[in-house]
């Protein structure tokens, strides 16, 4: 079975490619490298011991996608490609609607034109907005507080409409919580452009000395120690969720919406301490004002994924931090030499 992996050179995509190949899937990566480097796929090639076919192209470009579908008999798509920075989406909403929504629309058109109607889509816990309680189940009310989140919400709706129009479509919406960590080899990992927005890359860059000090955004939330609580999930567990979703796809007769999280929340200070313990590094921090748009607490009820995919996250916070640090310490400049 041949899988097209859009955004396959990116953080989650590159880790998922490894498990797909190990599970026996043939894959082809499709990426425009707007937020990734070809080096990530070369390193994945080394890990899996074979050359993964790679098509450089943009999901908004019909010709690019058609090239992929004409070169390979593609049975299903895992659709990671998209822009993902919340703050940037507020500054450049049209870029997010164009890349994420229009790009997905074109992808679906080209898929349909080639008789490929199976897609796993990267959604996000952001579609729950500010949840009324935790843990969060898939039937919680949906909302969005920024253009990035709205693009995910709209794509979910678009894919549901597609299924209503044609029940041959097989659609799985995976709502990720907070992916961190890296492949155990330490050769691939998250390589953000510029100053990291997300907690773990910022902590790791502070530990290595690229950043002077972590700002902890708020210590007056109603949480265990006043700092924000999130459901951090090891990227390899997340990758495994995609393989399980593909394995089960043919057994579903509706659009499946599935949380991928661990079910356990950690505060910023708890993550910081876990990172210090596993890396042996001291990470200086200051308490800073709350970040606009942040919520106090967000963690999944992952029981539906367990029931429907027989999947659950296996790695704990220490392993996540250890693997993040192995990647960061062996690649202080990410993929840039
Ligand atoms: P990433 O930026 O590392 O990967 C996205 C990849 O898509 C990159 O390789 C980029 O070059 C590519 N891409 C972007 N626009 C493209 C286009 N128009 N055509 C072709 N390729 C394009 O991000 P990631 O963390 O791996 O996230 C993957 C997906 O998961 C995204 O859709 C993201 O919104 C979603 N997601 C991520 C998180 C997270 O915290 N990382 C959480 C929830 C959901
Ligand atoms: N935080 C800090 N300092 C930092 C960065 C983050 O204190 O320098 C705190 C935040 O305030 C929050 C926690 O660390 O309490 C996690 O923040 P992240 O930016 O790492 O993650 P978010 O939960 O804000 O958002 C992430 C992705 C979103 C996605 C969401 C749910 O960035 O795109 O997870 O999947 F939608």
CSV table of C-alpha atoms and ligand atoms in Angstrom, one decimal:
chain,number,residue,atom,x,y,z
A,1,UNK,CA,0.0,0.0,0.0
A,2,UNK,CA,1.5,3.4,-1.1
A,3,UNK,CA,1.0,6.4,1.2
A,4,UNK,CA,1.5,10.0,0.2
A,5,UNK,CA,2.9,11.9,3.2
A,6,UNK,CA,2.3,15.6,2.7
A,7,UNK,CA,4.6,17.6,5.0
A,8,UNK,CA,6.6,14.5,5.4
A,9,UNK,CA,9.9,16.4,5.9
A,10,UNK,CA,8.6,18.3,8.9
A,11,UNK,CA,8.8,17.4,12.6
A,12,UNK,CA,5.9,15.0,13.0
A,13,UNK,CA,6.0,13.8,9.4
A,14,UNK,CA,9.6,12.7,9.4
A,15,UNK,CA,9.1,10.7,12.6
A,16,UNK,CA,5.9,9.1,11.1
A,17,UNK,CA,7.8,8.1,7.9
A,18,UNK,CA,10.1,5.9,9.9
A,19,UNK,CA,7.2,3.9,11.5
A,20,UNK,CA,5.3,3.7,8.2
A,21,UNK,CA,8.3,2.2,6.5
A,22,UNK,CA,8.9,-0.2,9.4
A,23,UNK,CA,5.3,-1.2,9.3
A,24,UNK,CA,5.7,-2.2,5.6
A,25,UNK,CA,4.0,0.7,3.9
A,26,UNK,CA,5.5,2.2,0.7
A,27,UNK,CA,5.6,5.9,1.1
A,28,UNK,CA,6.3,9.0,-0.9
A,29,UNK,CA,7.0,12.3,0.8
A,30,UNK,CA,5.6,15.5,-0.7
A,31,UNK,CA,6.9,18.8,0.8
A,32,UNK,CA,7.6,22.4,-0.4
A,33,UNK,CA,10.3,22.8,2.4
A,34,UNK,CA,8.8,26.1,3.6
A,35,UNK,CA,9.4,24.8,7.2
A,36,UNK,CA,11.7,21.8,6.7
A,37,UNK,CA,15.0,20.8,5.3
A,38,UNK,CA,15.8,18.0,2.9
A,39,UNK,CA,18.4,16.8,5.4
A,40,UNK,CA,15.6,15.5,7.6
A,41,UNK,CA,14.5,13.0,4.9
A,42,UNK,CA,18.2,12.0,4.2
A,43,UNK,CA,18.5,11.2,7.9
A,44,UNK,CA,15.2,9.2,7.8
A,45,UNK,CA,16.7,7.3,4.8
A,46,UNK,CA,19.6,6.4,7.0
A,47,UNK,CA,17.4,5.2,9.9
A,48,UNK,CA,15.2,3.0,7.7
A,49,UNK,CA,18.0,1.9,5.4
A,50,UNK,CA,16.4,2.8,2.1
A,51,UNK,CA,15.8,5.9,0.0
A,52,UNK,CA,12.3,7.3,0.5
A,53,UNK,CA,10.9,8.9,-2.7
A,54,UNK,CA,10.6,12.6,-2.4
A,55,UNK,CA,8.6,15.1,-4.5
A,56,UNK,CA,9.2,18.8,-4.0
A,57,UNK,CA,5.9,20.6,-4.5
A,58,UNK,CA,3.2,22.7,-3.0
A,59,UNK,CA,-0.2,21.3,-2.0
A,60,UNK,CA,-1.8,24.4,-3.4
A,61,UNK,CA,-0.4,23.6,-6.8
A,62,UNK,CA,-2.5,21.1,-8.8
A,63,UNK,CA,0.3,20.3,-11.2
A,64,UNK,CA,2.7,19.4,-8.4
A,65,UNK,CA,0.2,17.1,-6.8
A,66,UNK,CA,-0.8,15.6,-10.1
A,67,UNK,CA,2.9,14.8,-10.7
A,68,UNK,CA,2.9,12.8,-7.5
A,69,UNK,CA,-0.3,10.9,-8.3
A,70,UNK,CA,0.8,10.1,-11.8
A,71,UNK,CA,4.2,8.9,-10.7
A,72,UNK,CA,2.9,6.6,-7.9
A,73,UNK,CA,-0.3,4.6,-7.4
A,74,UNK,CA,-1.3,6.3,-4.2
A,75,UNK,CA,-3.8,4.5,-1.9
A,76,UNK,CA,-4.0,6.9,1.0
A,77,UNK,CA,-2.7,10.3,2.1
A,78,UNK,CA,-1.4,11.4,5.5
A,79,UNK,CA,-1.8,15.1,5.4
A,80,UNK,CA,0.6,16.9,7.7
A,81,UNK,CA,1.4,19.9,5.3
A,82,UNK,CA,0.4,23.2,6.8
A,83,UNK,CA,1.5,26.3,8.6
A,84,UNK,CA,1.3,25.9,12.4
A,85,UNK,CA,2.5,29.0,14.3
A,86,UNK,CA,-0.4,30.5,16.3
A,87,UNK,CA,1.1,34.0,16.7
A,88,UNK,CA,2.1,34.2,13.0
A,89,UNK,CA,-1.4,33.2,12.0
A,90,UNK,CA,-2.8,36.3,13.8
A,91,UNK,CA,-0.4,38.5,11.9
A,92,UNK,CA,-0.9,36.8,8.5
A,93,UNK,CA,-4.4,35.2,8.5
A,94,UNK,CA,-4.7,35.0,4.8
A,95,UNK,CA,-1.4,33.1,4.5
A,96,UNK,CA,-2.9,30.5,6.9
A,97,UNK,CA,-6.3,30.3,5.1
A,98,UNK,CA,-4.5,30.0,1.8
A,99,UNK,CA,-1.9,27.4,2.8
A,100,UNK,CA,-4.0,25.3,5.1
A,101,UNK,CA,-7.6,25.5,3.9
A,102,UNK,CA,-7.1,26.2,0.2
A,103,UNK,CA,-4.2,23.7,0.1
A,104,UNK,CA,-6.3,20.9,1.6
A,105,UNK,CA,-9.1,21.7,-0.8
A,106,UNK,CA,-6.8,21.3,-3.8
A,107,UNK,CA,-5.3,18.1,-2.3
A,108,UNK,CA,-8.8,16.6,-1.9
A,109,UNK,CA,-9.7,17.6,-5.5
A,110,UNK,CA,-6.5,15.9,-6.9
A,111,UNK,CA,-7.1,12.9,-4.7
A,112,UNK,CA,-10.7,12.5,-6.0
A,113,UNK,CA,-9.5,12.9,-9.6
A,114,UNK,CA,-7.2,9.9,-9.1
A,115,UNK,CA,-9.7,7.8,-7.2
A,116,UNK,CA,-7.8,8.1,-3.9
A,117,UNK,CA,-10.3,8.8,-1.2
A,118,UNK,CA,-8.5,7.9,2.1
A,119,UNK,CA,-7.0,10.6,4.2
A,120,UNK,CA,-5.6,11.0,7.7
A,121,UNK,CA,-5.6,14.7,8.7
A,122,UNK,CA,-3.5,16.4,11.3
A,123,UNK,CA,-5.9,18.3,13.5
A,124,UNK,CA,-5.1,19.8,16.8
A,125,UNK,CA,-6.4,20.1,20.4
A,126,UNK,CA,-6.6,23.8,19.6
A,127,UNK,CA,-10.1,23.1,18.1
A,128,UNK,CA,-11.4,22.7,21.7
A,129,UNK,CA,-10.6,26.4,22.4
A,130,UNK,CA,-10.8,27.0,26.1
A,131,UNK,CA,-12.3,23.8,27.3
A,132,UNK,CA,-14.9,23.9,30.2
A,133,UNK,CA,-13.2,21.0,31.9
A,134,UNK,CA,-10.5,18.4,31.6
A,135,UNK,CA,-9.8,15.7,30.5
A,136,UNK,CA,-11.1,16.5,27.0
A,137,UNK,CA,-13.2,14.0,25.1
A,138,UNK,CA,-13.8,14.2,21.3
A,139,UNK,CA,-17.4,15.4,21.8
A,140,UNK,CA,-16.4,18.6,23.6
A,141,UNK,CA,-17.7,21.9,22.1
A,142,UNK,CA,-15.4,23.2,19.4
A,143,UNK,CA,-14.1,26.8,19.0
A,144,UNK,CA,-11.1,28.7,17.8
A,145,UNK,CA,-9.4,31.8,19.1
A,146,UNK,CA,-6.9,32.4,16.2
A,147,UNK,CA,-6.7,31.9,12.4
A,148,UNK,CA,-4.5,28.8,12.8
A,149,UNK,CA,-7.2,27.1,15.0
A,150,UNK,CA,-10.0,28.3,12.7
A,151,UNK,CA,-8.1,26.8,9.7
A,152,UNK,CA,-8.1,23.4,11.5
A,153,UNK,CA,-11.7,23.7,12.4
A,154,UNK,CA,-12.7,24.6,8.9
A,155,UNK,CA,-10.8,21.8,7.4
A,156,UNK,CA,-12.4,19.3,9.7
A,157,UNK,CA,-15.8,20.6,8.6
A,158,UNK,CA,-14.8,20.5,4.9
A,159,UNK,CA,-13.7,16.9,5.3
A,160,UNK,CA,-17.0,16.0,7.0
A,161,UNK,CA,-18.9,17.6,4.2
A,162,UNK,CA,-16.9,15.7,1.7
A,163,UNK,CA,-17.9,12.4,3.3
A,164,UNK,CA,-21.6,13.4,3.4
A,165,UNK,CA,-21.3,14.1,-0.4
A,166,UNK,CA,-19.6,10.8,-1.1
A,167,UNK,CA,-19.3,8.0,1.5
A,168,UNK,CA,-16.5,6.3,-0.4
A,169,UNK,CA,-14.2,8.7,1.4
A,170,UNK,CA,-12.4,7.3,4.4
A,171,UNK,CA,-11.4,10.2,6.7
A,172,UNK,CA,-9.7,10.2,10.0
A,173,UNK,CA,-9.2,13.4,11.9
A,174,UNK,CA,-6.4,13.1,14.5
A,175,UNK,CA,-6.4,15.8,17.2
A,176,UNK,CA,-2.9,16.0,18.5
A,177,UNK,CA,-2.1,17.4,22.0
A,178,UNK,CA,1.5,18.7,22.5
A,179,UNK,CA,4.1,16.7,20.6
A,180,UNK,CA,7.6,16.8,22.0
A,181,UNK,CA,10.6,14.5,22.0
A,182,UNK,CA,12.5,13.0,19.1
A,183,UNK,CA,13.6,9.7,17.5
A,184,UNK,CA,15.8,7.7,19.9
A,185,UNK,CA,18.7,7.9,17.4
A,186,UNK,CA,19.0,11.7,18.2
A,187,UNK,CA,19.4,12.3,14.4
A,188,UNK,CA,16.0,13.8,13.7
A,189,UNK,CA,13.9,16.1,15.8
A,190,UNK,CA,12.1,19.5,16.0
A,191,UNK,CA,14.1,22.3,14.3
A,192,UNK,CA,12.0,25.5,14.6
A,193,UNK,CA,12.9,28.6,12.6
A,194,UNK,CA,14.1,31.5,14.7
A,195,UNK,CA,13.0,31.9,18.3
A,196,UNK,CA,10.9,28.9,19.3
A,197,UNK,CA,7.3,29.5,20.3
A,198,UNK,CA,6.8,26.1,21.9
A,199,UNK,CA,8.0,25.2,25.4
A,200,UNK,CA,10.3,22.2,24.8
A,201,UNK,CA,12.4,23.7,22.0
A,202,UNK,CA,12.8,26.8,24.1
A,203,UNK,CA,13.9,24.8,27.1
A,204,UNK,CA,16.3,22.7,25.0
A,205,UNK,CA,17.8,25.8,23.4
A,206,UNK,CA,18.3,27.4,26.8
A,207,UNK,CA,20.0,24.3,28.1
A,208,UNK,CA,22.4,24.3,25.2
A,209,UNK,CA,23.1,28.0,25.7
A,210,UNK,CA,21.5,29.4,22.5
A,211,UNK,CA,18.9,31.2,24.7
A,212,UNK,CA,19.8,32.9,27.9
A,213,UNK,CA,16.6,32.2,29.9
A,214,UNK,CA,13.2,30.7,29.7
A,215,UNK,CA,10.2,33.0,30.3
A,216,UNK,CA,7.5,31.0,32.1
A,217,UNK,CA,4.3,32.6,30.8
A,218,UNK,CA,2.2,33.1,34.0
A,219,UNK,CA,2.3,31.5,37.4
A,220,UNK,CA,-1.2,32.5,38.5
A,221,UNK,CA,-3.3,29.9,36.7
A,222,UNK,CA,-5.6,27.6,38.6
A,223,UNK,CA,-3.3,24.7,38.3
A,224,UNK,CA,-1.0,22.6,40.5
A,225,UNK,CA,1.7,25.3,40.7
A,226,UNK,CA,0.1,28.2,38.9
A,227,UNK,CA,1.8,27.5,35.5
A,228,UNK,CA,0.0,26.2,32.4
A,229,UNK,CA,-0.7,22.5,32.1
A,230,UNK,CA,-0.5,20.6,28.9
A,231,UNK,CA,-0.7,17.0,27.6
A,232,UNK,CA,2.8,16.4,26.2
A,233,UNK,CA,3.1,13.4,24.0
A,234,UNK,CA,6.2,11.7,22.6
A,235,UNK,CA,6.4,12.3,18.8
A,236,UNK,CA,7.1,8.6,18.3
A,237,UNK,CA,3.9,7.7,20.1
A,238,UNK,CA,2.1,10.2,18.0
A,239,UNK,CA,3.7,8.7,14.9
A,240,UNK,CA,2.5,5.3,16.0
A,241,UNK,CA,-1.0,6.6,16.2
A,242,UNK,CA,-0.9,7.4,12.5
A,243,UNK,CA,0.2,3.9,11.6
A,244,UNK,CA,-2.6,2.4,13.8
A,245,UNK,CA,-5.1,4.8,12.1
A,246,UNK,CA,-4.0,3.7,8.6
A,247,UNK,CA,-4.2,0.0,9.7
A,248,UNK,CA,-7.8,0.4,10.9
A,249,UNK,CA,-9.0,2.8,8.3
A,250,UNK,CA,-10.8,0.3,6.1
A,251,UNK,CA,-12.9,-0.9,9.1
A,252,UNK,CA,-14.5,2.5,9.6
A,253,UNK,CA,-17.7,3.6,7.9
A,254,UNK,CA,-17.9,7.2,9.2
A,255,UNK,CA,-15.5,10.2,9.7
A,256,UNK,CA,-13.5,9.3,12.7
A,257,UNK,CA,-12.3,12.0,15.1
A,258,UNK,CA,-9.7,10.8,17.6
A,259,UNK,CA,-7.7,12.5,20.3
A,260,UNK,CA,-4.0,11.6,20.4
A,261,UNK,CA,-2.7,12.5,23.9
A,262,UNK,CA,-1.5,10.7,27.0
A,263,UNK,CA,-4.3,11.7,29.3
A,264,UNK,CA,-1.8,13.2,31.8
A,265,UNK,CA,-1.1,16.9,32.1
A,266,UNK,CA,2.2,18.5,33.3
A,267,UNK,CA,2.8,22.1,34.3
A,268,UNK,CA,5.5,24.2,32.8
A,269,UNK,CA,7.6,23.9,35.9
A,270,UNK,CA,7.1,20.2,36.1
A,271,UNK,CA,8.4,19.8,32.5
A,272,UNK,CA,11.3,22.1,33.3
A,273,UNK,CA,12.3,20.0,36.3
A,274,UNK,CA,11.9,16.8,34.3
A,275,UNK,CA,14.2,18.2,31.6
A,276,UNK,CA,16.8,19.3,34.2
A,277,UNK,CA,16.7,15.9,35.8
A,278,UNK,CA,17.2,13.9,32.6
A,279,UNK,CA,19.7,16.3,30.9
A,280,UNK,CA,21.7,17.2,34.0
A,281,UNK,CA,21.5,20.8,32.8
A,282,UNK,CA,20.4,23.8,34.8
A,283,UNK,CA,17.8,25.8,32.8
A,284,UNK,CA,17.4,29.4,34.1
A,285,UNK,CA,13.9,30.8,34.0
A,286,UNK,CA,11.9,33.9,35.0
A,287,UNK,CA,8.2,34.2,35.6
A,288,UNK,CA,6.7,36.5,32.9
A,289,UNK,CA,3.2,37.7,32.2
A,290,UNK,CA,0.6,35.3,30.8
A,291,UNK,CA,0.9,34.9,27.0
A,292,UNK,CA,-2.2,36.2,25.2
A,293,UNK,CA,-4.5,33.4,24.1
A,294,UNK,CA,-3.1,30.8,26.5
A,295,UNK,CA,-5.4,28.6,28.5
A,296,UNK,CA,-4.8,27.2,32.0
A,297,UNK,CA,-5.1,23.5,31.4
A,298,UNK,CA,-5.5,21.2,28.4
A,299,UNK,CA,-5.2,17.4,28.5
A,300,UNK,CA,-6.9,14.6,26.6
A,301,UNK,CA,-9.1,11.8,27.5
A,302,UNK,CA,-7.4,9.3,25.2
A,303,UNK,CA,-9.7,6.3,25.8
A,304,UNK,CA,-11.4,6.5,22.4
A,305,UNK,CA,-8.1,6.0,20.7
A,306,UNK,CA,-7.4,3.1,22.9
A,307,UNK,CA,-10.8,1.6,22.1
A,308,UNK,CA,-10.9,2.2,18.4
A,309,UNK,CA,-7.3,2.0,17.4
A,310,UNK,CA,-5.9,-0.1,20.2
A,311,UNK,CA,-3.4,2.7,20.6
A,312,UNK,CA,-2.0,4.3,23.7
A,313,UNK,CA,1.0,6.5,24.4
A,314,UNK,CA,3.7,4.5,26.0
A,315,UNK,CA,6.5,7.0,26.7
A,316,UNK,CA,6.6,9.1,29.8
A,317,UNK,CA,7.7,12.7,30.4
A,318,UNK,CA,11.3,11.7,31.3
A,319,UNK,CA,11.8,9.8,28.1
A,320,UNK,CA,10.3,12.7,26.1
A,321,UNK,CA,12.8,15.1,27.7
A,322,UNK,CA,15.7,12.8,27.4
A,323,UNK,CA,15.0,12.3,23.7
A,324,UNK,CA,14.5,16.0,23.1
A,325,UNK,CA,17.9,16.7,24.8
A,326,UNK,CA,19.7,13.9,22.8
A,327,UNK,CA,18.5,15.6,19.6
A,328,UNK,CA,19.3,19.1,20.8
A,329,UNK,CA,22.7,18.3,22.3
A,330,UNK,CA,23.9,16.3,19.2
A,331,UNK,CA,22.5,18.9,16.8
A,332,UNK,CA,22.9,22.3,18.5
A,333,UNK,CA,22.0,24.1,15.2
A,334,UNK,CA,19.3,21.7,14.2
A,335,UNK,CA,19.7,20.5,10.6
A,336,UNK,CA,22.0,23.4,9.8
A,337,UNK,CA,25.6,22.2,10.1
B,1,LIG,P1,6.2,21.2,10.5
B,1,LIG,O1,6.1,22.7,10.1
B,1,LIG,O2,7.5,20.7,11.1
B,1,LIG,O3,5.8,20.3,9.3
B,1,LIG,C1,4.9,20.8,8.3
B,1,LIG,C2,5.5,20.4,7.0
B,1,LIG,O4,4.6,20.8,5.9
B,1,LIG,C3,6.8,21.1,6.7
B,1,LIG,O5,7.8,20.2,6.3
B,1,LIG,C4,6.5,22.2,5.6
B,1,LIG,O6,7.6,22.4,4.8
B,1,LIG,C5,5.4,21.5,4.9
B,1,LIG,N1,4.4,22.4,4.2
B,1,LIG,C6,3.8,23.5,4.7
B,1,LIG,N2,3.0,24.0,3.8
B,1,LIG,C7,3.1,23.3,2.7
B,1,LIG,C8,2.6,23.3,1.4
B,1,LIG,N3,1.8,24.3,1.0
B,1,LIG,N4,2.9,22.4,0.5
B,1,LIG,C9,3.8,21.4,0.8
B,1,LIG,N5,4.3,21.3,2.0
B,1,LIG,C10,4.0,22.2,2.9
B,1,LIG,O7,5.0,21.0,11.6
B,1,LIG,P2,4.7,19.7,12.5
B,1,LIG,O8,4.9,20.1,13.9
B,1,LIG,O9,5.3,18.5,11.9
B,1,LIG,O10,3.1,19.6,12.2
B,1,LIG,C11,2.5,18.8,11.2
B,1,LIG,C12,1.0,19.0,11.2
B,1,LIG,O11,0.5,18.7,12.5
B,1,LIG,C13,0.6,20.4,10.9
B,1,LIG,O12,-0.5,20.4,10.1
B,1,LIG,C14,0.3,21.0,12.2
B,1,LIG,O13,-0.7,22.1,12.1
B,1,LIG,C15,-0.3,19.8,13.0
B,1,LIG,N6,-0.1,19.9,14.4
B,1,LIG,C16,1.1,20.2,15.0
B,1,LIG,C17,1.2,20.3,16.4
B,1,LIG,C18,2.5,20.7,17.0
B,1,LIG,O14,2.5,21.1,18.2
B,1,LIG,N7,3.6,20.4,16.4
B,1,LIG,C19,0.1,20.2,17.2
B,1,LIG,C20,-1.2,19.9,16.6
B,1,LIG,C21,-1.3,19.8,15.2
B,2,LIG,N1,5.3,28.3,27.6
B,2,LIG,C1,6.1,29.1,28.4
B,2,LIG,N2,7.2,29.7,27.9
B,2,LIG,C2,7.6,29.5,26.6
B,2,LIG,C3,6.7,28.7,25.7
B,2,LIG,C4,5.6,28.1,26.3
B,2,LIG,O1,5.8,29.2,29.6
B,2,LIG,O2,8.6,30.1,26.1
B,2,LIG,C5,4.1,27.7,28.2
B,2,LIG,C6,2.8,28.1,27.6
B,2,LIG,O3,2.3,29.3,28.3
B,2,LIG,C7,1.9,26.9,27.9
B,2,LIG,C8,2.9,25.7,27.7
B,2,LIG,O4,4.2,26.3,27.9
B,2,LIG,O5,1.4,26.9,29.2
B,2,LIG,C9,2.9,25.0,26.4
B,2,LIG,O6,3.1,26.0,25.4
B,2,LIG,P1,3.4,25.6,23.8
B,2,LIG,O7,3.6,26.9,23.1
B,2,LIG,O8,4.5,24.7,23.8
B,2,LIG,O9,2.1,24.9,23.4
B,2,LIG,P2,0.6,25.3,23.3
B,2,LIG,O10,-0.2,24.4,24.2
B,2,LIG,O11,0.4,26.8,23.6
B,2,LIG,O12,0.2,25.0,21.8
B,2,LIG,C10,0.7,23.9,21.1
B,2,LIG,C11,0.8,24.2,19.6
B,2,LIG,C12,-0.5,24.6,19.0
B,2,LIG,C13,-1.4,23.4,19.2
B,2,LIG,C14,-1.6,23.1,20.7
B,2,LIG,C15,-2.4,21.9,20.9
B,2,LIG,O13,1.7,25.3,19.5
B,2,LIG,O14,-0.3,24.8,17.6
B,2,LIG,O15,-0.3,22.8,21.2
B,2,LIG,O16,-2.0,20.8,20.2
B,2,LIG,F1,-2.6,23.8,18.7
